[in-house]
Short mmCIF file of C-alpha atoms and ligand atoms in Angstrom, two decimals:
data_model
loop_
_atom_site.label_atom_id
_atom_site.label_comp_id
_atom_site.label_asym_id
_atom_site.label_seq_id
_atom_site.Cartn_x
_atom_site.Cartn_y
_atom_site.Cartn_z
CA MET A 1 28.08 -87.72 4.17
CA LYS A 2 29.42 -84.35 3.00
CA ILE A 3 27.19 -81.31 2.55
CA LYS A 4 28.74 -78.25 0.93
CA VAL A 5 27.08 -75.06 2.21
CA ILE A 6 27.80 -72.24 -0.21
CA ASN A 7 27.59 -68.53 0.53
CA PRO A 8 27.20 -66.94 -2.91
CA ASN A 9 28.24 -63.52 -1.61
CA THR A 10 31.94 -62.87 -0.96
CA THR A 11 31.80 -62.01 2.78
CA GLU A 12 33.72 -64.59 4.80
CA SER A 13 32.26 -63.52 8.16
CA MET A 14 28.77 -64.33 6.90
CA THR A 15 30.01 -67.74 5.74
CA ALA A 16 31.28 -68.29 9.29
CA THR A 17 27.82 -67.49 10.71
CA ILE A 18 26.25 -69.84 8.15
CA ALA A 19 28.74 -72.65 8.83
CA ALA A 20 28.26 -72.42 12.60
CA ALA A 21 24.48 -72.72 12.20
CA ALA A 22 24.85 -75.66 9.82
CA ARG A 23 27.29 -77.50 12.07
CA ALA A 24 25.07 -76.94 15.12
CA VAL A 25 22.33 -79.12 13.57
CA ALA A 26 24.35 -81.53 11.41
CA ALA A 27 24.04 -85.19 12.32
CA PRO A 28 27.15 -86.97 13.71
CA GLY A 29 27.92 -88.54 10.30
CA THR A 30 27.58 -85.30 8.35
CA GLU A 31 30.58 -83.17 7.42
CA ILE A 32 29.70 -79.56 6.65
CA ILE A 33 31.98 -78.02 4.00
CA PRO A 34 31.54 -74.23 4.00
CA ALA A 35 32.36 -72.33 0.81
CA THR A 36 32.45 -68.61 0.09
CA SER A 37 32.09 -67.36 -3.46
CA ARG A 38 35.42 -65.94 -4.65
CA CYS A 39 33.85 -63.54 -7.14
CA GLY A 40 30.88 -61.22 -6.98
CA ALA A 41 29.09 -58.93 -4.58
CA VAL A 42 29.98 -58.66 -0.89
CA SER A 43 26.24 -58.84 -0.29
CA ILE A 44 23.36 -59.88 -2.54
CA GLU A 45 20.66 -57.21 -2.46
CA GLY A 46 18.78 -57.33 -5.72
CA HIS A 47 18.35 -58.92 -9.14
CA TYR A 48 21.72 -57.79 -10.53
CA ASP A 49 23.70 -58.98 -7.48
CA GLU A 50 21.93 -62.33 -7.73
CA ALA A 51 22.61 -62.76 -11.43
CA MET A 52 26.27 -61.90 -10.97
CA SER A 53 26.60 -64.35 -8.04
CA ILE A 54 25.94 -67.43 -10.14
CA VAL A 55 29.46 -67.80 -11.59
CA GLY A 56 30.93 -67.91 -8.08
CA LEU A 57 28.25 -70.41 -7.08
CA VAL A 58 29.10 -72.66 -10.05
CA ASP A 59 32.80 -72.48 -9.15
CA ALA A 60 32.03 -73.50 -5.56
CA ILE A 61 29.99 -76.50 -6.72
CA ASN A 62 32.62 -77.63 -9.23
CA GLU A 63 35.72 -77.25 -7.05
CA GLU A 64 37.06 -79.93 -4.71
CA PRO A 65 36.03 -81.34 -2.39
CA ALA A 66 32.92 -82.73 -4.03
CA ALA A 67 29.91 -83.27 -1.78
CA ASP A 68 26.88 -85.53 -1.52
CA ALA A 69 24.57 -82.49 -1.44
CA TYR A 70 24.76 -78.71 -1.78
CA VAL A 71 23.02 -75.83 -0.01
CA ILE A 72 22.76 -72.39 -1.60
CA ALA A 73 22.92 -70.16 1.46
CA CYS A 74 21.28 -67.04 0.11
CA PHE A 75 17.58 -66.29 0.51
CA GLY A 76 17.05 -65.53 -3.14
CA ASP A 77 18.06 -69.13 -3.97
CA PRO A 78 20.19 -67.71 -6.82
CA GLY A 79 21.07 -70.13 -9.60
CA LEU A 80 19.16 -73.00 -7.97
CA LEU A 81 18.07 -74.69 -11.19
CA ALA A 82 21.41 -74.06 -12.92
CA ALA A 83 23.11 -75.66 -9.92
CA ARG A 84 20.78 -78.64 -10.17
CA GLU A 85 21.76 -79.08 -13.82
CA ILE A 86 25.47 -79.37 -13.00
CA ALA A 87 25.21 -81.27 -9.71
CA THR A 88 24.51 -84.98 -9.26
CA GLY A 89 23.51 -84.80 -5.62
CA PRO A 90 20.56 -82.80 -4.25
CA VAL A 91 20.85 -79.00 -4.31
CA LEU A 92 18.70 -77.02 -1.89
CA GLY A 93 18.05 -73.30 -1.66
CA ILE A 94 17.51 -71.95 1.85
CA ALA A 95 14.33 -70.11 0.89
CA GLU A 96 12.66 -73.19 -0.58
CA ALA A 97 13.78 -75.32 2.37
CA ALA A 98 12.59 -72.81 4.97
CA MET A 99 9.18 -72.37 3.34
CA HIS A 100 8.58 -76.12 3.19
CA ALA A 101 9.65 -76.54 6.81
CA ALA A 102 7.28 -73.74 7.87
CA SER A 103 4.42 -75.28 5.89
CA PHE A 104 4.78 -78.53 7.87
CA ILE A 105 4.36 -76.85 11.27
CA ALA A 106 2.02 -73.90 10.75
CA THR A 107 -1.01 -73.16 8.58
CA GLY A 108 0.54 -69.78 7.76
CA PHE A 109 3.99 -68.25 7.92
CA SER A 110 5.43 -64.81 7.23
CA ILE A 111 8.86 -64.06 5.82
CA VAL A 112 10.96 -61.31 7.44
CA THR A 113 13.79 -60.22 5.19
CA THR A 114 16.31 -57.39 4.78
CA LEU A 115 16.04 -54.52 2.27
CA GLU A 116 12.62 -53.41 1.03
CA ARG A 117 13.84 -53.75 -2.57
CA THR A 118 14.52 -57.49 -2.10
CA ARG A 119 11.01 -58.18 -0.80
CA VAL A 120 9.75 -58.79 -4.35
CA ILE A 121 12.39 -61.51 -4.82
CA ALA A 122 10.96 -63.42 -1.87
CA GLU A 123 7.43 -62.80 -3.19
CA HIS A 124 8.41 -64.32 -6.55
CA LEU A 125 9.87 -67.37 -4.76
CA VAL A 126 6.65 -67.85 -2.78
CA ARG A 127 4.78 -68.08 -6.08
CA ASN A 128 7.45 -70.18 -7.83
CA TYR A 129 7.39 -72.71 -4.97
CA GLY A 130 3.58 -72.86 -4.81
CA MET A 131 3.54 -71.42 -1.29
CA GLU A 132 0.87 -68.73 -1.79
CA HIS A 133 -1.56 -70.83 0.26
CA HIS A 134 0.87 -70.91 3.21
CA CYS A 135 2.63 -67.53 3.11
CA ARG A 136 0.71 -64.83 4.97
CA GLY A 137 3.15 -62.02 4.15
CA VAL A 138 6.63 -60.97 3.11
CA ARG A 139 8.01 -58.16 5.28
CA ALA A 140 11.22 -56.15 5.01
CA THR A 141 13.16 -54.54 7.87
CA ASP A 142 15.15 -52.41 5.39
CA ILE A 143 18.37 -53.61 7.04
CA PRO A 144 21.31 -53.83 4.62
CA VAL A 145 22.59 -57.41 4.57
CA LEU A 146 26.07 -56.60 5.88
CA GLU A 147 24.57 -54.63 8.79
CA LEU A 148 23.67 -58.06 10.17
CA GLU A 149 27.42 -58.59 10.57
CA ASN A 150 27.76 -55.42 12.69
CA PRO A 151 27.62 -56.40 16.39
CA THR A 152 26.80 -52.80 17.43
CA SER A 153 23.78 -52.50 15.11
CA ASN A 154 20.18 -52.64 16.34
CA CYS A 155 19.30 -55.35 13.80
CA ARG A 156 18.01 -57.79 16.39
CA THR A 157 15.51 -55.24 17.68
CA LEU A 158 14.33 -54.28 14.20
CA ILE A 159 13.90 -57.92 13.15
CA LEU A 160 12.13 -58.80 16.41
CA GLU A 161 9.70 -55.89 15.99
CA GLU A 162 8.90 -56.89 12.39
CA CYS A 163 8.34 -60.49 13.49
CA GLU A 164 5.95 -59.26 16.21
CA ARG A 165 3.99 -57.28 13.58
CA ALA A 166 3.84 -60.37 11.37
CA ILE A 167 2.34 -62.43 14.19
CA VAL A 168 -0.28 -59.79 15.06
CA GLU A 169 -1.13 -58.39 11.63
CA ASP A 170 -0.54 -61.39 9.34
CA LYS A 171 -1.68 -63.94 11.93
CA ALA A 172 1.56 -65.81 11.13
CA GLY A 173 1.97 -69.05 13.05
CA ALA A 174 5.65 -69.23 12.15
CA ILE A 175 8.39 -66.90 10.94
CA VAL A 176 10.80 -67.61 8.09
CA LEU A 177 14.05 -65.64 8.32
CA GLY A 178 14.72 -64.09 4.93
CA CYS A 179 18.50 -63.91 4.97
CA ALA A 180 21.31 -66.40 5.51
CA GLY A 181 22.95 -63.79 7.71
CA MET A 182 20.10 -64.20 10.22
CA ALA A 183 21.05 -67.86 10.80
CA ASP A 184 22.27 -67.07 14.34
CA LEU A 185 19.06 -65.35 15.46
CA ASN A 186 16.73 -68.36 15.77
CA SER A 187 16.94 -69.01 19.51
CA PHE A 188 16.84 -65.31 20.45
CA LEU A 189 13.73 -64.72 18.34
CA GLU A 190 11.90 -67.95 19.28
CA GLU A 191 12.38 -67.16 22.97
CA LYS A 192 10.98 -63.65 22.58
CA LEU A 193 8.17 -64.49 20.12
CA GLY A 194 6.88 -67.84 21.33
CA VAL A 195 6.38 -69.11 17.76
CA PRO A 196 8.61 -71.31 15.57
CA VAL A 197 11.30 -69.32 13.77
CA ILE A 198 12.82 -71.07 10.78
CA ASP A 199 16.22 -70.31 9.34
CA GLY A 200 16.74 -71.74 5.87
CA VAL A 201 20.37 -72.77 6.42
CA THR A 202 19.53 -75.30 9.12
CA ALA A 203 16.33 -76.43 7.38
CA ALA A 204 18.23 -77.01 4.14
CA VAL A 205 20.99 -79.00 5.88
CA LYS A 206 18.49 -81.37 7.49
CA PHE A 207 16.48 -81.80 4.29
CA ALA A 208 19.73 -82.51 2.43
CA GLU A 209 20.68 -85.16 4.99
CA ALA A 210 17.26 -86.78 4.55
CA LEU A 211 17.47 -86.81 0.75
CA VAL A 212 21.00 -88.23 0.71
CA SER A 213 20.04 -90.86 3.30
CA LEU A 214 17.14 -91.88 1.02
CA GLY A 215 19.62 -92.29 -1.82
CA LEU A 216 17.91 -89.49 -3.78
CA ARG A 217 19.89 -87.47 -6.31
CA THR A 218 18.89 -84.67 -8.68
CA ALA A 219 16.90 -86.02 -11.66
CA LYS A 220 19.19 -86.16 -14.70
CA ARG A 221 16.63 -86.37 -17.46
CA GLY A 222 14.81 -83.41 -19.02
CA ASP A 223 15.49 -79.89 -17.85
CA LEU A 224 17.88 -80.89 -15.03
CA ALA A 225 20.05 -83.13 -17.20
CA TYR A 226 23.68 -81.94 -17.42
CA PRO A 227 23.97 -78.81 -19.60
CA LEU A 228 24.29 -79.38 -23.35
CA HIS A 229 27.89 -79.50 -24.61
CA LYS A 230 28.64 -76.41 -26.72
CA PRO A 231 31.27 -73.67 -27.03
CA TYR A 232 31.08 -70.60 -24.81
CA LYS A 233 32.84 -67.43 -25.96
CA GLY A 234 34.48 -64.50 -24.20
CA THR A 235 34.84 -64.17 -20.43
CA LEU A 236 32.80 -67.32 -19.76
CA SER A 237 34.60 -69.54 -22.28
CA ALA A 238 35.99 -71.68 -19.46
CA TYR A 239 32.41 -72.49 -18.38
CA ALA A 240 31.50 -74.32 -21.58
CA PRO A 241 29.63 -77.50 -20.55
CA PRO A 242 31.85 -80.59 -21.14
CA ASP A 243 30.90 -83.37 -23.55
CA ARG A 244 29.30 -86.07 -21.39
CA THR A 245 28.11 -88.25 -24.24
CA ASN A 246 29.82 -91.39 -22.90
CA SER A 247 29.51 -90.61 -19.18
CA LYS A 248 26.80 -92.37 -17.18
CA THR A 249 25.32 -90.86 -14.03
CA PRO A 250 25.86 -93.46 -11.28
CA LEU A 251 22.49 -94.89 -10.39
CA SER A 252 23.73 -96.56 -7.22
CA ARG A 253 21.65 -95.52 -4.24
CA ALA A 254 23.51 -94.08 -1.25
CA ARG A 255 23.46 -96.25 1.91
CA GLY A 256 22.48 -94.83 5.25
C1 5HY B 301 21.28 -63.58 1.67
N1 5HY B 301 21.62 -61.69 0.43
O1 5HY B 301 20.73 -64.51 2.29
C2 5HY B 301 20.52 -62.56 0.87
C3 5HY B 301 19.46 -61.91 1.66
C4 5HY B 301 18.64 -60.95 0.83
O2 5HY B 301 23.90 -61.68 0.58
N2 5HY B 301 22.58 -63.30 1.55
C5 5HY B 301 22.79 -62.17 0.83
O3 5HY B 301 18.29 -59.93 1.40
O4 5HY B 301 18.36 -61.26 -0.32
#
């Protein structure tokens, strides 16, 4: 199977970190196809960056090669439902995947993310995904996202210290890493902390494999049906949803 792992920011080095983490856990029959958005912010650090990242995400989903499933490798899960409208295969956001994984192995988890101003985005996702019962806290290290790409930074120490506070103060049984750029920190943190540390990139890849192996695709009736055909004007005119009146979504179930 093919799983396209999309970095909706435009920083290739972060895509490389994400792809390495995805490939490290992918099953032998899974091909990871990394994709970096070609338009938008170099890092996604707020509501505006997220909103503007969705066009690049849509392009990455629509361009060849097609995939059996898609992962949105950004902790805000930007454009997740829009992506599910246009995709046939499963689409997973790393935040949703990480929270569900954490809820299976601990009665309470805390999220450790980057800038303070993006904490509220993670808090909104906790509520949207019905995770209030499991999430013990959302903490920010106030690290700019691209600082995670700086090998001389003290990010590891700052993230470790915030994780330690989450374990003591929140009584967190597990930690969810709140940025795709932290995908290479799992082993380091788990060794130091002695609790499960969940990165959403790897969680999403394994959940995607499971869904595809079960022959499950995104529901194409109701709100996740393909977008309604209509004209779009101006800069986005090329994004007008096509007329799919006569097209049928294949209902064949994937083998495997
Ligand atoms: C991410 N931003 O995973 C988020 C993290 C954040 O460019 N990739 C980004 O802080 O929202």
